[in-house]
Amino acid sequence: MQKVAVIEDEKTISDIIKYNLEKEGYEVHTAYDGEEGLELINKVSPDLIMLDIMMPKLDGLEVCKTVRQTRNTPIIMLTARADEIDKVLGLELGADDYITKPFGMRELIARVKANLRRVTKPAVEEVNTNILVEDNLVMDLSKYEVSKKGKVIDLTLREFELLKFLWFEKGKVFSRETLLKKFGDMNIMEM
């Protein structure tokens, strides 16, 4: 679960943001001034920081500048200031995005997702789909090899293909004639 730090001195705004982000599946931590916000960031290592500019003790611009000395975490600045110079200053100090109050919650959530997408690499688990395993039987499709308890079973190509076919068709019943048509006359069919 991705963590978001919301550092906003207006508790009502902070609570609304927290509620909506939690509904989207984020773990949200809040702080109500700049000093508390820096402590929170160091404590929880959030994946994204939402930061109000005008706050007591330490303003958002100072918090942003301090965070940028040690972290590359995405920062979205929240502010009632709509002047271009304020936006430019925030972005130059290291903010990644800027939202002016009042804002729509859908826009805020979309910006959170977009900023997290930029820094989050999808977890790609490398899976070898050429190896099938069931209990102690292993079938390596790329090597045309079957082993049981680590010991290789010697199979002809047709026997291997038959076993592979049956493996993928588990639970189904086939007549001898159907298998002969599909795989030709094999010695194992004589059994």
mmCIF file of C-alpha atoms in Angstrom:
data_model
loop_
_atom_site.group_PDB
_atom_site.id
_atom_site.type_symbol
_atom_site.label_atom_id
_atom_site.label_comp_id
_atom_site.label_asym_id
_atom_site.label_seq_id
_atom_site.Cartn_x
_atom_site.Cartn_y
_atom_site.Cartn_z
ATOM 1 C CA MET A 1 0.000 0.000 0.000
ATOM 2 C CA GLN A 2 1.420 3.377 -1.003
ATOM 3 C CA LYS A 3 1.844 5.973 1.742
ATOM 4 C CA VAL A 4 0.889 9.640 1.398
ATOM 5 C CA ALA A 5 1.888 12.340 3.890
ATOM 6 C CA VAL A 6 -0.599 15.217 4.025
ATOM 7 C CA ILE A 7 0.923 18.270 5.709
ATOM 8 C CA GLU A 8 -1.868 20.828 5.944
ATOM 9 C CA ASP A 9 -2.629 23.185 8.851
ATOM 10 C CA GLU A 10 -6.369 23.330 8.163
ATOM 11 C CA LYS A 11 -7.661 20.184 9.847
ATOM 12 C CA THR A 12 -10.919 20.146 7.872
ATOM 13 C CA ILE A 13 -9.072 20.139 4.530
ATOM 14 C CA SER A 14 -6.600 17.563 5.825
ATOM 15 C CA ASP A 15 -9.418 15.269 6.997
ATOM 16 C CA ILE A 16 -11.255 15.504 3.651
ATOM 17 C CA ILE A 17 -8.062 14.700 1.708
ATOM 18 C CA LYS A 18 -7.239 11.817 4.063
ATOM 19 C CA TYR A 19 -10.750 10.346 3.788
ATOM 20 C CA ASN A 20 -10.769 10.462 -0.020
ATOM 21 C CA LEU A 21 -7.239 9.092 -0.440
ATOM 22 C CA GLU A 22 -7.952 6.225 1.983
ATOM 23 C CA LYS A 23 -11.046 5.409 -0.088
ATOM 24 C CA GLU A 24 -8.665 5.083 -3.061
ATOM 25 C CA GLY A 25 -6.524 2.589 -1.127
ATOM 26 C CA TYR A 26 -3.679 4.810 0.113
ATOM 27 C CA GLU A 27 -2.250 4.785 3.615
ATOM 28 C CA VAL A 28 -2.468 8.428 4.735
ATOM 29 C CA HIS A 29 -0.496 10.144 7.516
ATOM 30 C CA THR A 30 -1.205 13.742 8.543
ATOM 31 C CA ALA A 31 0.657 16.626 10.166
ATOM 32 C CA TYR A 32 -0.582 20.160 10.873
ATOM 33 C CA ASP A 33 2.579 22.274 10.737
ATOM 34 C CA GLY A 34 5.933 22.241 8.954
ATOM 35 C CA GLU A 35 8.037 20.926 11.842
ATOM 36 C CA GLU A 36 5.593 18.117 12.589
ATOM 37 C CA GLY A 37 5.521 17.417 8.838
ATOM 38 C CA LEU A 38 9.301 16.930 8.630
ATOM 39 C CA GLU A 39 9.176 14.557 11.611
ATOM 40 C CA LEU A 40 6.345 12.637 9.933
ATOM 41 C CA ILE A 41 8.260 12.354 6.647
ATOM 42 C CA ASN A 42 11.337 11.000 8.418
ATOM 43 C CA LYS A 43 9.222 8.576 10.440
ATOM 44 C CA VAL A 44 6.992 7.046 7.717
ATOM 45 C CA SER A 45 9.007 7.594 4.483
ATOM 46 C CA PRO A 46 5.944 8.372 2.357
ATOM 47 C CA ASP A 47 5.704 7.629 -1.362
ATOM 48 C CA LEU A 48 4.175 11.076 -1.956
ATOM 49 C CA ILE A 49 3.962 14.308 0.049
ATOM 50 C CA MET A 50 1.083 16.808 -0.128
ATOM 51 C CA LEU A 51 2.297 20.054 1.312
ATOM 52 C CA ASP A 52 0.468 23.286 2.133
ATOM 53 C CA ILE A 53 2.597 26.392 1.632
ATOM 54 C CA MET A 54 1.235 28.645 4.391
ATOM 55 C CA MET A 55 1.691 26.782 7.685
ATOM 56 C CA PRO A 56 2.794 27.654 11.206
ATOM 57 C CA LYS A 57 6.310 26.996 12.579
ATOM 58 C CA LEU A 58 7.848 26.156 9.188
ATOM 59 C CA ASP A 59 6.224 27.037 5.874
ATOM 60 C CA GLY A 60 5.741 24.559 3.035
ATOM 61 C CA LEU A 61 8.497 26.072 0.895
ATOM 62 C CA GLU A 62 11.064 25.489 3.668
ATOM 63 C CA VAL A 63 9.765 21.956 4.204
ATOM 64 C CA CYS A 64 10.040 21.300 0.451
ATOM 65 C CA LYS A 65 13.601 22.644 0.351
ATOM 66 C CA THR A 66 14.591 20.513 3.374
ATOM 67 C CA VAL A 67 12.998 17.353 1.958
ATOM 68 C CA ARG A 68 14.806 17.824 -1.375
ATOM 69 C CA GLN A 69 18.185 17.714 0.383
ATOM 70 C CA THR A 70 17.728 14.017 1.173
ATOM 71 C CA ARG A 71 14.713 12.647 -0.748
ATOM 72 C CA ASN A 72 13.331 12.482 -4.256
ATOM 73 C CA THR A 73 9.761 11.821 -3.079
ATOM 74 C CA PRO A 74 7.092 13.485 -5.265
ATOM 75 C CA ILE A 75 5.735 16.665 -3.652
ATOM 76 C CA ILE A 76 2.399 18.261 -4.506
ATOM 77 C CA MET A 77 2.084 21.802 -3.169
ATOM 78 C CA LEU A 78 -1.364 22.880 -1.916
ATOM 79 C CA THR A 79 -2.044 26.585 -1.559
ATOM 80 C CA ALA A 80 -4.576 29.370 -1.719
ATOM 81 C CA ARG A 81 -1.987 31.489 -3.536
ATOM 82 C CA ALA A 82 -2.681 31.495 -7.251
ATOM 83 C CA ASP A 83 0.080 33.905 -8.326
ATOM 84 C CA GLU A 84 2.414 32.566 -10.972
ATOM 85 C CA ILE A 85 5.471 33.644 -8.975
ATOM 86 C CA ASP A 86 4.382 31.445 -6.042
ATOM 87 C CA LYS A 87 3.934 28.450 -8.316
ATOM 88 C CA VAL A 88 7.302 29.034 -9.975
ATOM 89 C CA LEU A 89 9.032 29.371 -6.586
ATOM 90 C CA GLY A 90 7.463 26.136 -5.324
ATOM 91 C CA LEU A 91 8.456 24.251 -8.469
ATOM 92 C CA GLU A 92 11.989 25.673 -8.398
ATOM 93 C CA LEU A 93 12.426 24.550 -4.785
ATOM 94 C CA GLY A 94 11.617 20.990 -5.822
ATOM 95 C CA ALA A 95 7.847 20.564 -5.905
ATOM 96 C CA ASP A 96 6.583 18.231 -8.630
ATOM 97 C CA ASP A 97 3.068 19.600 -8.902
ATOM 98 C CA TYR A 98 0.966 22.493 -7.674
ATOM 99 C CA ILE A 99 -2.749 22.614 -6.797
ATOM 100 C CA THR A 100 -4.546 25.853 -5.997
ATOM 101 C CA LYS A 101 -7.324 25.912 -3.370
ATOM 102 C CA PRO A 102 -10.189 25.422 -3.767
ATOM 103 C CA PHE A 103 -9.669 22.234 -5.762
ATOM 104 C CA GLY A 104 -11.810 19.323 -6.861
ATOM 105 C CA MET A 105 -11.169 16.006 -5.158
ATOM 106 C CA ARG A 106 -11.132 14.093 -8.463
ATOM 107 C CA GLU A 107 -8.404 16.373 -9.772
ATOM 108 C CA LEU A 108 -6.396 15.950 -6.567
ATOM 109 C CA ILE A 109 -6.651 12.152 -6.724
ATOM 110 C CA ALA A 110 -5.744 12.167 -10.434
ATOM 111 C CA ARG A 111 -2.645 14.263 -9.668
ATOM 112 C CA VAL A 112 -1.657 11.919 -6.834
ATOM 113 C CA LYS A 113 -1.933 8.923 -9.149
ATOM 114 C CA ALA A 114 -0.050 10.672 -11.969
ATOM 115 C CA ASN A 115 2.831 11.697 -9.693
ATOM 116 C CA LEU A 116 3.087 8.228 -8.181
ATOM 117 C CA ARG A 117 3.062 6.651 -11.662
ATOM 118 C CA ARG A 118 6.109 8.687 -12.617
ATOM 119 C CA VAL A 119 8.211 7.263 -9.807
ATOM 120 C CA THR A 120 6.678 3.841 -9.249
ATOM 121 C CA LYS A 121 7.901 1.025 -11.429
ATOM 122 C CA PRO A 122 5.430 -1.797 -11.776
ATOM 123 C CA ALA A 123 6.457 -4.865 -9.868
ATOM 124 C CA VAL A 124 7.392 -7.325 -12.573
ATOM 125 C CA GLU A 125 7.976 -10.766 -11.294
ATOM 126 C CA GLU A 126 9.964 -12.885 -13.635
ATOM 127 C CA VAL A 127 8.226 -16.193 -13.978
ATOM 128 C CA ASN A 128 9.477 -19.029 -16.100
ATOM 129 C CA THR A 129 6.316 -20.133 -17.878
ATOM 130 C CA ASN A 130 8.228 -22.940 -19.574
ATOM 131 C CA ILE A 131 8.426 -24.988 -16.388
ATOM 132 C CA LEU A 132 5.397 -26.825 -15.035
ATOM 133 C CA VAL A 133 5.454 -28.287 -11.533
ATOM 134 C CA GLU A 134 3.012 -30.583 -9.787
ATOM 135 C CA ASP A 135 4.014 -32.237 -6.528
ATOM 136 C CA ASN A 136 7.392 -33.805 -7.333
ATOM 137 C CA LEU A 137 6.908 -33.911 -11.118
ATOM 138 C CA VAL A 138 8.594 -31.175 -13.193
ATOM 139 C CA MET A 139 8.065 -30.620 -16.899
ATOM 140 C CA ASP A 140 10.451 -28.251 -18.693
ATOM 141 C CA LEU A 141 8.764 -27.267 -21.954
ATOM 142 C CA SER A 142 11.832 -25.528 -23.385
ATOM 143 C CA LYS A 143 14.117 -28.553 -22.844
ATOM 144 C CA TYR A 144 11.485 -31.218 -23.608
ATOM 145 C CA GLU A 145 12.404 -32.805 -20.293
ATOM 146 C CA VAL A 146 10.360 -34.398 -17.513
ATOM 147 C CA SER A 147 11.762 -35.269 -14.102
ATOM 148 C CA LYS A 148 10.365 -36.841 -10.979
ATOM 149 C CA LYS A 149 12.046 -36.145 -7.633
ATOM 150 C CA GLY A 150 14.942 -34.621 -9.585
ATOM 151 C CA LYS A 151 15.511 -37.706 -11.750
ATOM 152 C CA VAL A 152 14.999 -37.227 -15.511
ATOM 153 C CA ILE A 153 12.463 -39.565 -17.124
ATOM 154 C CA ASP A 154 13.435 -40.666 -20.595
ATOM 155 C CA LEU A 155 10.554 -39.930 -22.997
ATOM 156 C CA THR A 156 10.211 -39.859 -26.763
ATOM 157 C CA LEU A 157 9.022 -36.650 -28.388
ATOM 158 C CA ARG A 158 5.520 -38.101 -28.873
ATOM 159 C CA GLU A 159 5.353 -39.268 -25.266
ATOM 160 C CA PHE A 160 6.435 -35.825 -24.119
ATOM 161 C CA GLU A 161 3.781 -34.135 -26.304
ATOM 162 C CA LEU A 162 1.111 -36.528 -24.993
ATOM 163 C CA LEU A 163 2.072 -35.803 -21.388
ATOM 164 C CA LYS A 164 2.056 -32.059 -22.093
ATOM 165 C CA PHE A 165 -1.388 -32.322 -23.716
ATOM 166 C CA LEU A 166 -2.783 -34.260 -20.731
ATOM 167 C CA TRP A 167 -1.147 -31.806 -18.304
ATOM 168 C CA PHE A 168 -3.025 -28.886 -19.843
ATOM 169 C CA GLU A 169 -6.257 -30.891 -20.107
ATOM 170 C CA LYS A 170 -6.344 -32.081 -16.478
ATOM 171 C CA GLY A 171 -9.604 -33.608 -15.409
ATOM 172 C CA LYS A 172 -10.807 -34.341 -18.934
ATOM 173 C CA VAL A 173 -11.324 -37.846 -20.278
ATOM 174 C CA PHE A 174 -10.203 -38.801 -23.791
ATOM 175 C CA SER A 175 -10.866 -42.010 -25.654
ATOM 176 C CA ARG A 176 -7.963 -44.104 -26.922
ATOM 177 C CA GLU A 177 -9.066 -43.294 -30.475
ATOM 178 C CA THR A 178 -8.948 -39.543 -29.863
ATOM 179 C CA LEU A 179 -5.424 -39.771 -28.467
ATOM 180 C CA LEU A 180 -4.286 -42.016 -31.348
ATOM 181 C CA LYS A 181 -5.650 -39.534 -33.885
ATOM 182 C CA LYS A 182 -3.914 -36.643 -32.151
ATOM 183 C CA PHE A 183 -0.559 -38.335 -31.453
ATOM 184 C CA GLY A 184 -0.396 -41.279 -33.813
ATOM 185 C CA ASP A 185 0.344 -44.880 -32.935
ATOM 186 C CA MET A 186 2.583 -44.969 -29.825
ATOM 187 C CA ASN A 187 3.892 -47.777 -27.726
ATOM 188 C CA ILE A 188 2.427 -46.325 -24.544
ATOM 189 C CA MET A 189 -1.020 -46.742 -26.087
ATOM 190 C CA GLU A 190 -0.522 -50.481 -26.205
ATOM 191 C CA MET A 191 -0.482 -50.658 -22.415
#
